[in-house]
Short mmCIF file of C-alpha atoms in Angstrom, two decimals:
data_model
loop_
_atom_site.label_atom_id
_atom_site.label_comp_id
_atom_site.label_asym_id
_atom_site.label_seq_id
_atom_site.Cartn_x
_atom_site.Cartn_y
_atom_site.Cartn_z
CA MET A 582 119.13 52.20 65.98
CA ALA A 583 121.87 53.16 68.47
CA ASP A 584 122.30 56.63 69.54
CA GLY A 585 125.26 58.66 68.23
CA ALA A 586 126.04 61.26 65.62
CA TYR A 587 123.27 61.62 63.09
CA ASP A 588 125.64 61.02 60.13
CA ASP A 589 126.96 57.77 61.55
CA ARG A 590 124.16 55.36 62.26
CA ASP A 591 122.88 51.99 60.97
CA GLY A 592 119.70 52.38 59.03
CA THR A 593 118.05 53.49 55.66
CA ILE A 594 117.07 56.88 54.38
CA TRP A 595 114.83 57.62 51.41
CA MET A 596 116.61 60.02 49.06
CA ASP A 597 115.49 61.18 45.66
CA GLY A 598 113.28 58.20 44.98
CA GLN A 599 115.25 55.32 46.48
CA LEU A 600 116.32 53.92 49.82
CA VAL A 601 119.96 54.30 50.55
CA ASP A 602 122.26 53.34 53.41
CA TRP A 603 122.14 55.90 56.18
CA ARG A 604 125.79 56.87 55.97
CA SER A 605 125.54 57.28 52.19
CA ALA A 606 122.80 59.94 52.34
CA ASN A 607 125.08 62.83 51.57
CA VAL A 608 125.11 66.05 49.50
CA HIS A 609 127.81 68.09 47.91
CA ILE A 610 129.35 70.99 49.83
CA LEU A 611 128.09 73.43 47.11
CA THR A 612 124.45 72.45 47.71
CA HIS A 613 122.48 75.64 47.38
CA GLY A 614 120.30 75.06 50.40
CA LEU A 615 123.43 74.98 52.65
CA HIS A 616 124.53 78.41 51.47
CA TYR A 617 121.24 80.23 50.91
CA ALA A 618 118.65 78.44 53.14
CA SER A 619 116.57 77.32 50.06
CA SER A 620 115.30 74.45 52.18
CA VAL A 621 111.96 73.44 53.82
CA PHE A 622 111.11 70.56 56.12
CA GLU A 623 108.53 68.67 58.16
CA GLY A 624 108.87 67.13 61.60
CA GLU A 625 106.30 64.32 62.05
CA ARG A 626 105.73 61.47 64.56
CA ALA A 627 104.61 57.86 64.09
CA TYR A 628 102.67 56.27 66.83
CA ASP A 629 102.14 52.50 66.72
CA GLY A 630 103.03 52.46 63.09
CA LYS A 631 100.90 55.37 61.88
CA ILE A 632 102.15 58.89 61.28
CA PHE A 633 99.91 61.36 62.91
CA LEU A 634 98.43 63.87 60.34
CA SER A 635 100.82 62.46 57.81
CA ARG A 636 99.16 63.81 54.76
CA LYS A 637 98.66 67.32 56.16
CA HIS A 638 102.43 67.35 56.79
CA SER A 639 103.19 66.27 53.16
CA GLU A 640 100.76 68.96 51.91
CA ARG A 641 102.39 71.58 54.00
CA LEU A 642 105.84 70.57 52.73
CA HIS A 643 104.57 71.33 49.16
CA PHE A 644 103.10 74.66 50.40
CA SER A 645 106.38 75.67 52.06
CA ALA A 646 108.38 74.89 48.92
CA GLY A 647 106.08 77.11 46.88
CA GLU A 648 106.56 79.98 49.32
CA LEU A 649 110.33 79.58 48.64
CA ASP A 650 109.71 79.58 44.86
CA PHE A 651 110.48 75.95 44.16
CA GLN A 652 108.43 72.86 43.39
CA ILE A 653 109.01 69.38 44.92
CA PRO A 654 109.35 66.81 42.08
CA TYR A 655 107.22 64.24 44.05
CA THR A 656 103.50 64.24 44.63
CA VAL A 657 102.01 64.06 48.08
CA ASP A 658 101.02 60.47 47.42
CA GLU A 659 104.63 59.66 46.46
CA ILE A 660 105.89 61.36 49.74
CA GLU A 661 103.36 59.45 51.79
CA ALA A 662 104.58 56.15 50.23
CA ALA A 663 108.27 57.16 50.86
CA LYS A 664 107.50 57.82 54.42
CA GLU A 665 105.89 54.43 54.87
CA ALA A 666 108.83 52.82 53.14
CA VAL A 667 111.32 54.43 55.58
CA LEU A 668 109.49 53.24 58.54
CA LYS A 669 109.19 49.77 57.20
CA ALA A 670 112.89 49.58 56.13
CA ASN A 671 114.03 50.65 59.59
CA GLY A 672 111.49 48.46 61.45
CA PHE A 673 110.05 51.52 63.31
CA THR A 674 106.56 51.78 64.71
CA ASN A 675 107.14 54.73 67.03
CA ALA A 676 109.54 57.17 65.53
CA TYR A 677 110.14 60.82 64.58
CA VAL A 678 110.05 61.38 60.75
CA ARG A 679 111.97 64.19 58.97
CA ALA A 680 111.10 65.12 55.40
CA VAL A 681 113.37 67.79 53.87
CA ALA A 682 113.31 69.31 50.42
CA TRP A 683 116.07 71.73 49.16
CA ARG A 684 117.66 73.20 46.09
CA GLY A 685 120.70 71.08 45.48
CA ALA A 686 124.06 71.54 43.77
CA GLY A 687 123.81 72.38 39.99
CA GLU A 688 124.81 74.87 37.44
CA ASP A 689 123.99 77.90 39.66
CA MET A 690 125.97 78.92 42.75
CA GLY A 691 124.79 82.40 43.55
CA VAL A 692 121.58 83.70 45.01
CA ALA A 693 119.58 82.59 41.97
CA SER A 694 119.30 78.80 41.46
CA LYS A 695 116.62 78.05 38.93
CA ARG A 696 118.82 75.59 37.15
CA ASN A 697 119.63 73.50 40.14
CA PRO A 698 117.64 70.33 40.91
CA VAL A 699 115.25 70.15 43.86
CA ARG A 700 116.09 67.24 46.17
CA LEU A 701 113.97 65.38 48.68
CA ALA A 702 114.99 63.15 51.55
CA ILE A 703 113.04 61.41 54.34
CA ALA A 704 114.61 59.94 57.44
CA ALA A 705 113.29 58.51 60.67
CA TRP A 706 114.66 57.76 64.08
CA GLU A 707 113.48 56.90 67.50
CA TRP A 708 113.24 59.92 69.67
CA GLY A 709 111.69 60.40 73.22
CA ASN A 710 110.43 63.52 74.99
CA TYR A 711 111.65 66.65 73.25
CA TYR A 712 111.98 68.42 76.64
CA GLY A 713 112.99 65.39 78.67
CA ASP A 714 111.43 65.39 82.21
CA ALA A 715 109.74 68.82 81.61
CA LYS A 716 106.86 66.71 80.13
CA MET A 717 105.89 66.06 83.83
CA LYS A 718 107.04 68.88 85.92
CA GLY A 719 106.86 71.90 83.47
CA ALA A 720 109.50 73.39 81.28
CA LYS A 721 111.42 76.57 82.13
CA LEU A 722 111.66 79.05 79.32
CA ASP A 723 113.90 82.06 78.76
CA ILE A 724 112.79 85.11 76.87
CA SER A 725 114.68 85.53 73.61
CA LYS A 726 116.35 88.78 72.69
CA TRP A 727 115.30 88.18 69.06
CA LYS A 728 111.69 88.75 67.67
CA ARG A 729 109.73 86.88 65.08
CA PRO A 730 109.81 88.93 61.85
CA SER A 731 107.04 90.84 60.04
CA PRO A 732 105.29 88.94 57.23
CA GLU A 733 106.47 91.70 54.91
CA THR A 734 110.12 90.57 55.54
CA ILE A 735 110.09 86.82 55.05
CA PRO A 736 107.59 83.89 54.33
CA VAL A 737 106.55 83.41 57.88
CA HIS A 738 104.01 80.70 57.21
CA ALA A 739 106.47 78.37 55.48
CA LYS A 740 108.29 75.70 57.59
CA ALA A 741 111.61 76.91 56.11
CA ALA A 742 115.06 76.36 57.40
CA GLY A 743 116.07 80.02 57.28
CA LEU A 744 113.34 80.92 59.82
CA TYR A 745 115.07 78.78 62.37
CA MET A 746 118.36 80.66 62.53
CA ILE A 747 117.22 82.67 65.49
CA CYS A 748 115.64 79.67 67.06
CA THR A 749 119.02 77.88 67.32
CA THR A 750 120.85 80.97 68.85
CA SER A 751 117.88 81.59 71.26
CA LYS A 752 117.73 77.98 72.40
CA HIS A 753 121.50 77.93 73.04
CA ALA A 754 121.23 81.11 75.15
CA ALA A 755 118.27 79.52 77.05
CA GLU A 756 120.11 76.23 77.74
CA ALA A 757 123.14 78.26 78.99
CA LYS A 758 120.77 79.73 81.63
CA GLY A 759 119.41 76.21 82.62
CA CYS A 760 116.18 76.61 80.64
CA SER A 761 114.58 74.19 78.24
CA ASP A 762 113.63 76.70 75.47
CA ALA A 763 113.06 80.31 74.69
CA LEU A 764 109.88 82.37 74.04
CA PHE A 765 109.84 84.88 71.29
CA MET A 766 107.87 88.11 71.06
CA ASP A 767 106.86 89.18 67.59
CA TYR A 768 108.02 92.35 65.69
CA ARG A 769 105.17 94.34 67.40
CA GLY A 770 106.01 93.10 70.93
CA TYR A 771 103.25 90.58 71.31
CA VAL A 772 103.88 87.05 72.64
CA ALA A 773 104.59 84.73 69.62
CA GLU A 774 105.96 81.23 70.10
CA ALA A 775 108.82 79.14 71.39
CA THR A 776 111.77 78.08 69.16
CA GLY A 777 109.97 75.04 67.87
CA ALA A 778 106.54 75.04 69.46
CA ASN A 779 103.34 77.12 69.78
CA ILE A 780 102.18 78.32 73.31
CA PHE A 781 98.90 78.32 75.16
CA PHE A 782 97.82 79.98 78.42
CA VAL A 783 95.00 79.39 80.87
CA LYS A 784 93.06 81.87 82.97
CA ASP A 785 89.83 81.50 84.75
CA GLY A 786 89.08 78.24 82.90
CA GLU A 787 89.52 79.75 79.47
CA VAL A 788 92.49 79.31 77.06
CA HIS A 789 94.44 82.16 75.35
CA THR A 790 96.85 81.59 72.48
CA PRO A 791 98.66 84.05 70.21
CA LYS A 792 97.17 84.74 66.82
CA PRO A 793 99.39 83.06 64.24
CA ASP A 794 99.60 86.06 61.91
CA CYS A 795 103.42 86.14 61.66
CA PHE A 796 104.46 82.61 62.69
CA LEU A 797 103.60 79.07 61.84
CA ASN A 798 100.10 77.90 62.70
CA GLY A 799 101.28 74.48 63.81
CA LEU A 800 99.38 71.27 63.02
CA THR A 801 99.54 70.26 66.68
CA ARG A 802 98.32 73.72 67.68
CA GLN A 803 95.35 73.33 65.40
CA THR A 804 94.68 69.91 66.86
CA VAL A 805 94.78 71.18 70.41
CA ILE A 806 92.36 73.98 69.67
CA GLY A 807 89.93 71.40 68.25
CA MET A 808 90.38 69.27 71.40
CA LEU A 809 89.58 72.34 73.58
CA GLU A 810 86.56 73.24 71.59
CA ASP A 811 85.28 69.65 71.69
CA ARG A 812 85.55 69.97 75.57
CA GLN A 813 83.53 73.19 75.48
CA ILE A 814 86.56 75.20 76.74
CA LYS A 815 86.54 78.74 75.38
CA VAL A 816 89.70 79.56 73.27
CA HIS A 817 90.80 83.11 72.65
CA GLU A 818 93.23 83.42 69.58
CA ARG A 819 94.41 87.02 70.02
CA HIS A 820 97.37 89.29 70.41
CA ILE A 821 98.83 88.84 73.86
CA MET A 822 101.10 91.36 75.63
CA PRO A 823 103.98 89.89 77.59
CA GLU A 824 102.93 91.62 80.89
CA GLU A 825 99.68 89.54 80.63
CA MET A 826 101.64 86.39 81.48
CA GLU A 827 101.58 87.56 85.08
CA GLY A 828 97.92 86.91 85.28
CA PHE A 829 97.84 83.47 83.50
CA GLU A 830 97.60 80.43 85.74
CA GLN A 831 98.75 77.65 83.41
CA CYS A 832 100.79 77.32 80.29
CA TRP A 833 101.76 74.67 77.75
CA LEU A 834 103.61 74.21 74.45
CA THR A 835 102.47 72.30 71.43
CA GLY A 836 104.44 70.90 68.52
CA THR A 837 105.03 67.55 66.81
CA ALA A 838 108.37 67.12 68.78
CA ALA A 839 107.07 68.89 71.95
CA GLU A 840 103.64 67.15 71.75
CA VAL A 841 101.86 68.85 74.65
CA THR A 842 104.50 70.00 77.23
CA PRO A 843 103.53 71.90 80.41
CA VAL A 844 105.47 75.10 81.17
CA GLY A 845 106.26 75.95 84.80
CA GLN A 846 108.15 79.22 84.24
CA ILE A 847 108.88 81.88 81.71
CA GLY A 848 111.35 84.47 82.72
CA ASP A 849 110.01 85.64 86.12
CA TYR A 850 106.48 84.44 85.44
CA MET A 851 105.36 81.18 87.15
CA PHE A 852 102.66 78.72 86.16
CA GLU A 853 101.08 75.61 87.68
CA VAL A 854 100.75 72.30 85.97
CA GLY A 855 96.95 72.46 86.30
CA ALA A 856 93.93 70.39 85.41
CA ILE A 857 93.29 71.75 81.93
CA THR A 858 97.02 71.26 80.98
CA ARG A 859 97.07 67.72 82.26
CA GLU A 860 93.75 66.93 80.54
CA ILE A 861 94.88 68.19 77.22
CA ALA A 862 98.33 66.47 77.49
CA GLU A 863 96.63 63.19 78.28
CA GLY A 864 93.92 63.62 75.65
CA TYR A 865 96.58 64.32 73.04
CA GLU A 866 98.55 61.22 73.93
CA LYS A 867 95.30 59.08 73.33
CA LEU A 868 94.29 61.06 70.15
CA VAL A 869 97.56 60.37 68.29
CA ARG A 870 97.18 56.59 68.85
CA THR A 871 93.54 56.26 67.70
#
């Protein structure tokens, strides 16, 4: 598939139970999800024809929908089959896969939308490194002016579209400063996550990562913690104050899109792309293809 605008490409998208031409995969302007963020999604990667942790992603899509008070009208098994169909129809073996479910257009067009149908679509495209050459030399991060919200204010453990509003604005601000991404603190002032990735730090041969009590506990994050434990590397999941970053030696980001990306700088704090970072990045590359 050639690069270009995402609404103007050759290819096939699975939408509401059938494969449709890429350019025909459209929704009405009065779609509820567009106006009120009643939308959840998953980002997944296929490596050599197999989607890494595919079923866990489909299960989380169902969980996220439940957190937003709607039910996806397709089972996990049906979603799994649809993802395979999309990859096959487009001839992809290495690709990014996006499943998205939302409240569509219907009889309701206010905050409430119980009478509107729930829609589901799955698309896939070829996508390289999320942070470009930062994969090798280390990404540079800005510190966002926004904070991740309290669990009392929003369903923070859902992968929901509305939670990404401040991610977009923060990433735009970061890119304007020549950075790849932005780091959020949470509502209490602790280090939280980047705009689309979890974060890890290294100090004295041990790893420290924020406790995911108000943000998404990413599947890649969980995978990497398992990799560290398999290597007998101590992992501290805890609250981290921003000033602690001065004492950390290494840093990396994790996410389906980011995979394992080293970080070289956050604000005024500098990090080396050290041995543990390289080992985990290389180990992850192997793991997703086994």
